[in-house]
Tab-separated table of C-alpha atoms in Angstrom:
chain	number	residue	atom	x	y	z
R	96	MET	CA	108.592	62.385	53.415
R	97	THR	CA	108.433	63.030	57.150
R	98	GLU	CA	112.137	62.405	57.610
R	99	ALA	CA	112.942	64.768	54.701
R	100	VAL	CA	110.894	67.488	56.359
R	101	LEU	CA	112.539	66.987	59.832
R	102	SER	CA	115.905	66.884	58.447
R	103	ALA	CA	115.370	70.024	56.195
R	104	PRO	CA	117.343	73.148	57.773
R	105	VAL	CA	115.362	75.600	59.689
R	106	VAL	CA	115.242	78.838	57.572
R	107	LYS	CA	116.071	81.849	59.855
R	108	PRO	CA	114.565	85.173	58.885
R	109	ALA	CA	116.964	87.783	57.536
R	110	PRO	CA	118.595	90.043	60.198
R	111	ASP	CA	117.210	93.058	58.260
R	112	ARG	CA	113.565	91.475	58.673
R	113	GLU	CA	114.178	90.725	62.340
R	114	ARG	CA	115.244	94.321	62.985
R	115	LEU	CA	112.245	95.614	61.056
R	116	ALA	CA	109.774	93.378	62.984
R	117	ALA	CA	111.416	94.651	66.216
R	118	PHE	CA	111.010	98.127	65.211
R	119	GLY	CA	107.442	97.504	64.396
R	120	PHE	CA	106.693	96.362	67.804
R	121	ILE	CA	108.568	99.161	69.662
R	122	ALA	CA	107.528	102.147	67.125
R	123	PRO	CA	104.112	102.752	68.744
R	124	SER	CA	105.617	103.121	72.327
R	125	MET	CA	108.494	105.365	71.021
R	126	LEU	CA	105.809	107.615	69.391
R	127	ILE	CA	103.632	107.827	72.669
R	128	ILE	CA	107.061	108.712	74.601
R	129	ALA	CA	107.905	111.221	72.055
R	130	LEU	CA	104.488	113.114	72.104
R	131	VAL	CA	103.970	112.834	75.910
R	132	PHE	CA	107.461	113.479	77.226
R	133	VAL	CA	110.026	114.467	74.657
R	134	LEU	CA	107.714	117.034	72.768
R	135	PRO	CA	106.660	118.992	76.035
R	136	LEU	CA	110.347	119.189	77.174
R	137	ALA	CA	111.522	120.405	73.857
R	138	LEU	CA	108.763	122.967	73.977
R	139	LEU	CA	109.752	123.825	77.554
R	140	LEU	CA	113.342	124.234	76.407
R	141	GLY	CA	112.311	126.334	73.436
R	142	VAL	CA	110.106	128.860	75.464
R	143	SER	CA	112.852	129.145	78.191
R	144	VAL	CA	115.180	130.981	75.823
R	145	LEU	CA	112.613	133.372	74.435
R	146	ASP	CA	112.434	136.824	75.737
R	147	ALA	CA	109.386	139.086	75.814
R	148	LYS	CA	109.979	140.321	72.307
R	149	GLY	CA	110.466	136.702	70.927
R	150	GLY	CA	114.200	136.905	70.597
R	151	ILE	CA	116.507	133.976	71.567
R	152	ASN	CA	118.885	134.453	74.255
R	153	SER	CA	119.728	133.404	77.800
R	154	ALA	CA	118.363	136.294	79.603
R	155	ASN	CA	115.925	134.247	81.511
R	156	TYR	CA	118.640	131.830	82.762
R	157	THR	CA	120.932	134.858	83.438
R	158	ARG	CA	118.127	136.450	85.584
R	159	LEU	CA	117.434	133.227	87.515
R	160	LEU	CA	121.097	132.038	88.166
R	161	GLY	CA	122.626	135.644	88.575
R	162	THR	CA	120.181	137.227	90.879
R	163	PRO	CA	120.562	136.727	94.696
R	164	TYR	CA	116.863	136.622	95.190
R	165	TYR	CA	116.292	133.824	92.738
R	166	LEU	CA	119.451	131.989	93.992
R	167	GLY	CA	117.788	132.163	97.421
R	168	VAL	CA	114.535	130.789	95.942
R	169	ILE	CA	116.583	127.929	94.492
R	170	TRP	CA	118.082	127.212	97.843
R	171	ASN	CA	114.715	127.247	99.427
R	172	SER	CA	113.611	124.510	97.167
R	173	LEU	CA	116.721	122.548	97.877
R	174	ARG	CA	116.516	123.059	101.628
R	175	LEU	CA	112.654	122.033	101.714
R	176	GLY	CA	113.596	118.811	99.863
R	177	LEU	CA	116.776	118.110	101.943
R	178	LEU	CA	115.041	118.609	105.448
R	179	THR	CA	111.887	116.835	104.331
R	180	THR	CA	113.947	113.821	103.011
R	181	LEU	CA	116.219	113.680	106.132
R	182	ILE	CA	113.407	113.711	108.521
R	183	ALA	CA	111.175	111.438	106.582
R	184	PHE	CA	114.116	109.010	106.487
R	185	LEU	CA	114.784	109.092	110.289
R	186	VAL	CA	110.942	108.375	110.727
R	187	SER	CA	110.529	105.667	108.219
R	188	TYR	CA	113.493	103.493	108.808
R	189	PRO	CA	112.453	102.213	112.097
R	190	ALA	CA	108.819	102.361	111.019
R	191	ALA	CA	109.561	99.930	108.115
R	192	PHE	CA	111.188	97.503	110.394
R	193	ALA	CA	108.104	97.739	112.914
R	194	LEU	CA	105.865	97.176	109.958
R	195	ALA	CA	107.908	94.297	108.589
R	196	ARG	CA	107.864	92.520	111.966
R	197	ALA	CA	104.195	93.139	112.785
R	198	ARG	CA	101.846	90.257	112.521
R	199	GLY	CA	98.203	89.705	111.999
R	200	PRO	CA	95.584	92.535	112.498
R	201	LEU	CA	98.290	94.810	113.743
R	202	ARG	CA	100.310	94.546	110.384
R	203	SER	CA	96.867	95.043	108.232
R	204	THR	CA	96.050	98.076	110.611
R	205	LEU	CA	99.485	99.514	110.160
R	206	LEU	CA	99.440	99.054	106.286
R	207	ALA	CA	95.943	100.470	106.100
R	208	THR	CA	97.188	103.656	108.145
R	209	LEU	CA	99.953	103.911	105.481
R	210	PHE	CA	97.958	103.460	102.414
R	211	LEU	CA	94.790	105.348	103.238
R	212	PRO	CA	96.499	108.902	103.110
R	213	LEU	CA	97.569	108.133	99.596
R	214	ALA	CA	94.056	108.106	98.587
R	215	ALA	CA	93.487	111.714	99.621
R	216	SER	CA	95.004	114.491	97.309
R	217	VAL	CA	97.848	116.722	98.489
R	218	ILE	CA	95.602	119.778	98.641
R	219	VAL	CA	93.262	117.986	101.050
R	220	LYS	CA	96.092	117.011	103.364
R	221	ALA	CA	97.830	120.291	103.152
R	222	PHE	CA	94.541	122.142	103.990
R	223	ALA	CA	93.907	119.809	106.839
R	224	TRP	CA	97.241	120.901	108.280
R	225	THR	CA	96.227	124.638	108.092
R	226	ILE	CA	93.042	123.654	110.190
R	227	LEU	CA	95.170	121.882	112.761
R	228	LEU	CA	97.950	124.689	113.025
R	229	ARG	CA	96.051	128.014	112.797
R	230	GLY	CA	95.500	130.093	115.859
R	231	ASP	CA	92.085	128.672	116.454
R	232	GLY	CA	93.021	125.321	115.308
R	233	LEU	CA	92.692	122.010	117.007
R	234	ILE	CA	96.272	122.001	118.520
R	235	ASN	CA	96.060	125.419	119.964
R	236	THR	CA	92.456	124.840	121.368
R	237	VAL	CA	93.580	121.696	123.189
R	238	LEU	CA	96.588	123.193	124.688
R	239	ILE	CA	94.517	126.305	126.056
R	240	THR	CA	91.878	124.026	127.094
R	241	LEU	CA	94.291	121.968	129.209
R	242	GLY	CA	95.839	125.087	130.552
R	243	ILE	CA	99.288	124.451	128.996
R	244	ILE	CA	99.353	127.901	127.252
R	245	GLU	CA	97.288	131.022	127.606
R	246	ASP	CA	97.673	132.504	124.312
R	247	PRO	CA	97.634	130.676	120.864
R	248	ILE	CA	101.047	129.793	119.574
R	249	ARG	CA	101.846	130.873	116.114
R	250	MET	CA	102.339	127.738	114.150
R	251	ILE	CA	100.851	128.373	110.611
R	252	PHE	CA	102.869	130.161	107.993
R	253	THR	CA	106.321	129.119	109.679
R	254	GLN	CA	108.988	126.798	108.264
R	255	THR	CA	108.297	124.374	111.107
R	256	ALA	CA	104.643	124.027	109.686
R	257	LEU	CA	106.016	123.763	106.216
R	258	ILE	CA	108.510	120.920	107.090
R	259	THR	CA	106.004	119.123	109.425
R	260	GLY	CA	103.280	119.173	106.573
R	261	ALA	CA	105.770	118.181	103.846
R	262	VAL	CA	107.132	115.210	105.892
R	263	ASN	CA	103.615	113.885	106.839
R	264	ILE	CA	102.227	114.166	103.228
R	265	PHE	CA	105.361	112.418	101.651
R	266	LEU	CA	106.232	110.062	104.410
R	267	PRO	CA	104.543	107.098	102.640
R	268	PHE	CA	106.845	107.367	99.694
R	269	MET	CA	109.824	106.718	101.929
R	270	VAL	CA	108.281	104.159	104.170
R	271	LEU	CA	106.988	101.884	101.239
R	272	PRO	CA	110.349	101.214	99.353
R	273	ILE	CA	112.217	100.583	102.630
R	274	TYR	CA	109.499	98.269	103.791
R	275	ALA	CA	109.608	96.542	100.569
R	276	VAL	CA	113.332	95.627	101.068
R	277	VAL	CA	113.256	94.935	104.820
R	278	ALA	CA	110.167	92.564	104.388
R	279	GLN	CA	112.549	90.456	102.178
R	280	LEU	CA	115.594	90.756	104.467
R	281	ASP	CA	117.112	87.469	105.484
R	282	GLY	CA	117.513	87.570	109.230
R	283	ARG	CA	120.263	84.799	109.038
R	284	TYR	CA	122.868	87.307	107.862
R	285	ALA	CA	122.568	89.445	111.048
R	286	GLU	CA	122.579	86.139	113.266
R	287	ALA	CA	125.614	84.884	111.420
R	288	ALA	CA	127.412	88.157	112.090
R	289	ALA	CA	126.365	88.077	115.599
R	290	THR	CA	127.550	84.564	115.981
R	291	LEU	CA	131.036	85.707	114.668
R	292	GLY	CA	131.318	88.210	117.479
R	293	ALA	CA	129.955	91.412	115.816
R	294	SER	CA	128.446	94.021	118.130
R	295	PRO	CA	124.817	95.111	117.303
R	296	ILE	CA	126.224	98.486	116.156
R	297	VAL	CA	128.550	96.595	113.686
R	298	VAL	CA	125.713	94.253	112.578
R	299	PHE	CA	123.676	97.236	111.819
R	300	PHE	CA	126.315	99.335	110.018
R	301	ARG	CA	128.061	96.344	108.122
R	302	VAL	CA	125.079	94.112	107.352
R	303	ILE	CA	121.561	95.453	107.817
R	304	LEU	CA	122.287	99.047	106.519
R	305	PRO	CA	124.037	97.837	103.154
R	306	LEU	CA	121.250	95.253	102.662
R	307	THR	CA	118.407	97.864	102.956
R	308	LEU	CA	120.495	100.553	100.849
R	309	PRO	CA	118.324	99.988	97.625
R	310	GLY	CA	115.031	100.761	99.572
R	311	ILE	CA	116.695	103.833	101.050
R	312	ILE	CA	118.026	105.212	97.704
R	313	ALA	CA	114.574	104.788	96.189
R	314	GLY	CA	112.907	106.497	99.013
R	315	VAL	CA	115.273	109.287	99.063
R	316	ALA	CA	114.879	109.938	95.377
R	317	LEU	CA	111.103	109.784	95.450
R	318	VAL	CA	110.567	112.153	98.617
R	319	PHE	CA	113.257	114.548	97.508
R	320	SER	CA	112.014	114.795	93.838
R	321	LEU	CA	108.408	115.255	95.303
R	322	SER	CA	109.273	117.759	98.116
R	323	VAL	CA	111.636	119.979	96.005
R	324	SER	CA	108.830	120.444	93.425
R	325	ALA	CA	105.939	120.868	95.674
R	326	TYR	CA	103.697	123.697	95.084
R	327	VAL	CA	100.584	123.242	97.181
R	328	VAL	CA	102.397	122.461	100.434
R	329	PRO	CA	104.339	125.757	100.491
R	330	MET	CA	101.498	127.862	99.239
R	331	LEU	CA	99.094	126.760	101.950
R	332	LEU	CA	101.473	126.273	105.059
R	333	ILE	CA	103.876	129.258	104.582
R	334	GLY	CA	102.519	131.221	101.697
R	335	GLU	CA	104.742	134.142	100.059
R	336	LYS	CA	107.210	134.045	103.111
R	337	TYR	CA	109.039	131.011	101.493
R	338	PRO	CA	109.067	131.251	97.848
R	339	THR	CA	110.374	128.173	95.895
R	340	LEU	CA	110.898	127.197	92.327
R	341	ALA	CA	107.399	125.769	92.045
R	342	THR	CA	105.787	128.786	93.333
R	343	THR	CA	108.033	131.064	91.230
R	344	ILE	CA	106.934	129.056	88.123
R	345	ALA	CA	103.344	129.575	88.963
R	346	LYS	CA	103.774	133.311	89.637
R	347	ALA	CA	105.691	133.809	86.255
R	348	TYR	CA	102.844	132.056	84.387
R	349	LEU	CA	99.782	133.115	86.277
R	350	LEU	CA	100.503	136.639	87.548
R	351	ALA	CA	103.624	138.166	85.702
R	352	ARG	CA	102.835	136.622	82.404
R	353	GLU	CA	106.407	135.727	81.767
R	354	PRO	CA	106.245	132.222	80.183
R	355	GLY	CA	109.917	132.349	79.268
R	356	PHE	CA	111.254	132.931	82.841
R	357	GLY	CA	108.839	130.489	84.210
R	358	ALA	CA	110.091	127.817	81.563
R	359	ALA	CA	113.633	128.666	82.489
R	360	ALA	CA	112.629	127.894	86.198
R	361	GLY	CA	111.053	124.828	85.229
R	362	VAL	CA	114.133	123.664	83.256
R	363	VAL	CA	116.286	124.249	86.479
R	364	LEU	CA	113.777	122.282	88.640
R	365	LEU	CA	113.810	119.560	85.931
R	366	ALA	CA	117.510	119.563	86.042
R	367	ILE	CA	117.502	119.101	89.759
R	368	ALA	CA	115.074	116.175	89.518
R	369	VAL	CA	117.310	114.579	86.696
R	370	ILE	CA	120.496	114.803	88.886
R	371	VAL	CA	118.723	113.147	91.868
R	372	VAL	CA	117.592	110.304	89.621
R	373	ALA	CA	120.807	109.818	88.109
R	374	LEU	CA	122.681	109.861	91.360
R	375	SER	CA	120.244	107.349	92.739
R	376	THR	CA	120.583	105.120	89.857
R	377	LEU	CA	124.319	105.297	90.095
R	378	LEU	CA	124.278	104.531	93.892
R	379	SER	CA	121.961	101.699	93.471
R	380	ARG	CA	124.008	99.866	90.732
R	381	GLU	CA	125.543	96.644	91.954
R	382	PRO	CA	129.330	96.523	91.904
R	383	LYS	CA	130.551	94.277	89.065
């Protein structure tokens, strides 16, 4: 009896039943994704093509992409994202190596210094920068007390204040992905290249930089996406002098009561983020 059972062929479930069971497992997730992501995006796209009278046309996109003022707004957003990402990368790359090579209490202290700011909201950090940079703020007070300057320097509501605050706030999102890659970097590759006669510059550009590229791409995608869509940082550190897509969306919804135009600006902002993510995915793909 036992031999008969063991020798009996295993009955596999029908392919249709397997597909039905697999669909049953993923159906709840697909429903949640549809409700949380797809439906809001569909509504955003639908509202963006509605005019004030409820008609469907491309007037909102024509106004946004055909007006020099709003093209300047789009450029302001891109410029904020590009400058913030570039400066954050230049600061984060050596910082990630220093963090990876630190040991003991120093490493714990550096990691805590990096993670603690993430616990505070963006509003709190941006408001802290306004306290530091205003005319009677800490920086001007110290400089005047030391006799370095006689009158307060105008720092708040400038592009320098905006970029400085944005870099400081979004810096951890660049350091962490690079640090995660650098911490796993095998130093024997660099030693082997040096043994074969490569100079330190060649070792960096031909060995270390390519090996850390996945972390760089992830950090660039994160910081650019966050800074290009930032709302609180431009509003508190420079105000109306530097309109961006995010502040334009808020103004269209809250002040001008133009949801269609605000939705069109949101679609353009979303398109920029999608392009950045697609490029980062393409660059991070390993060659076959």
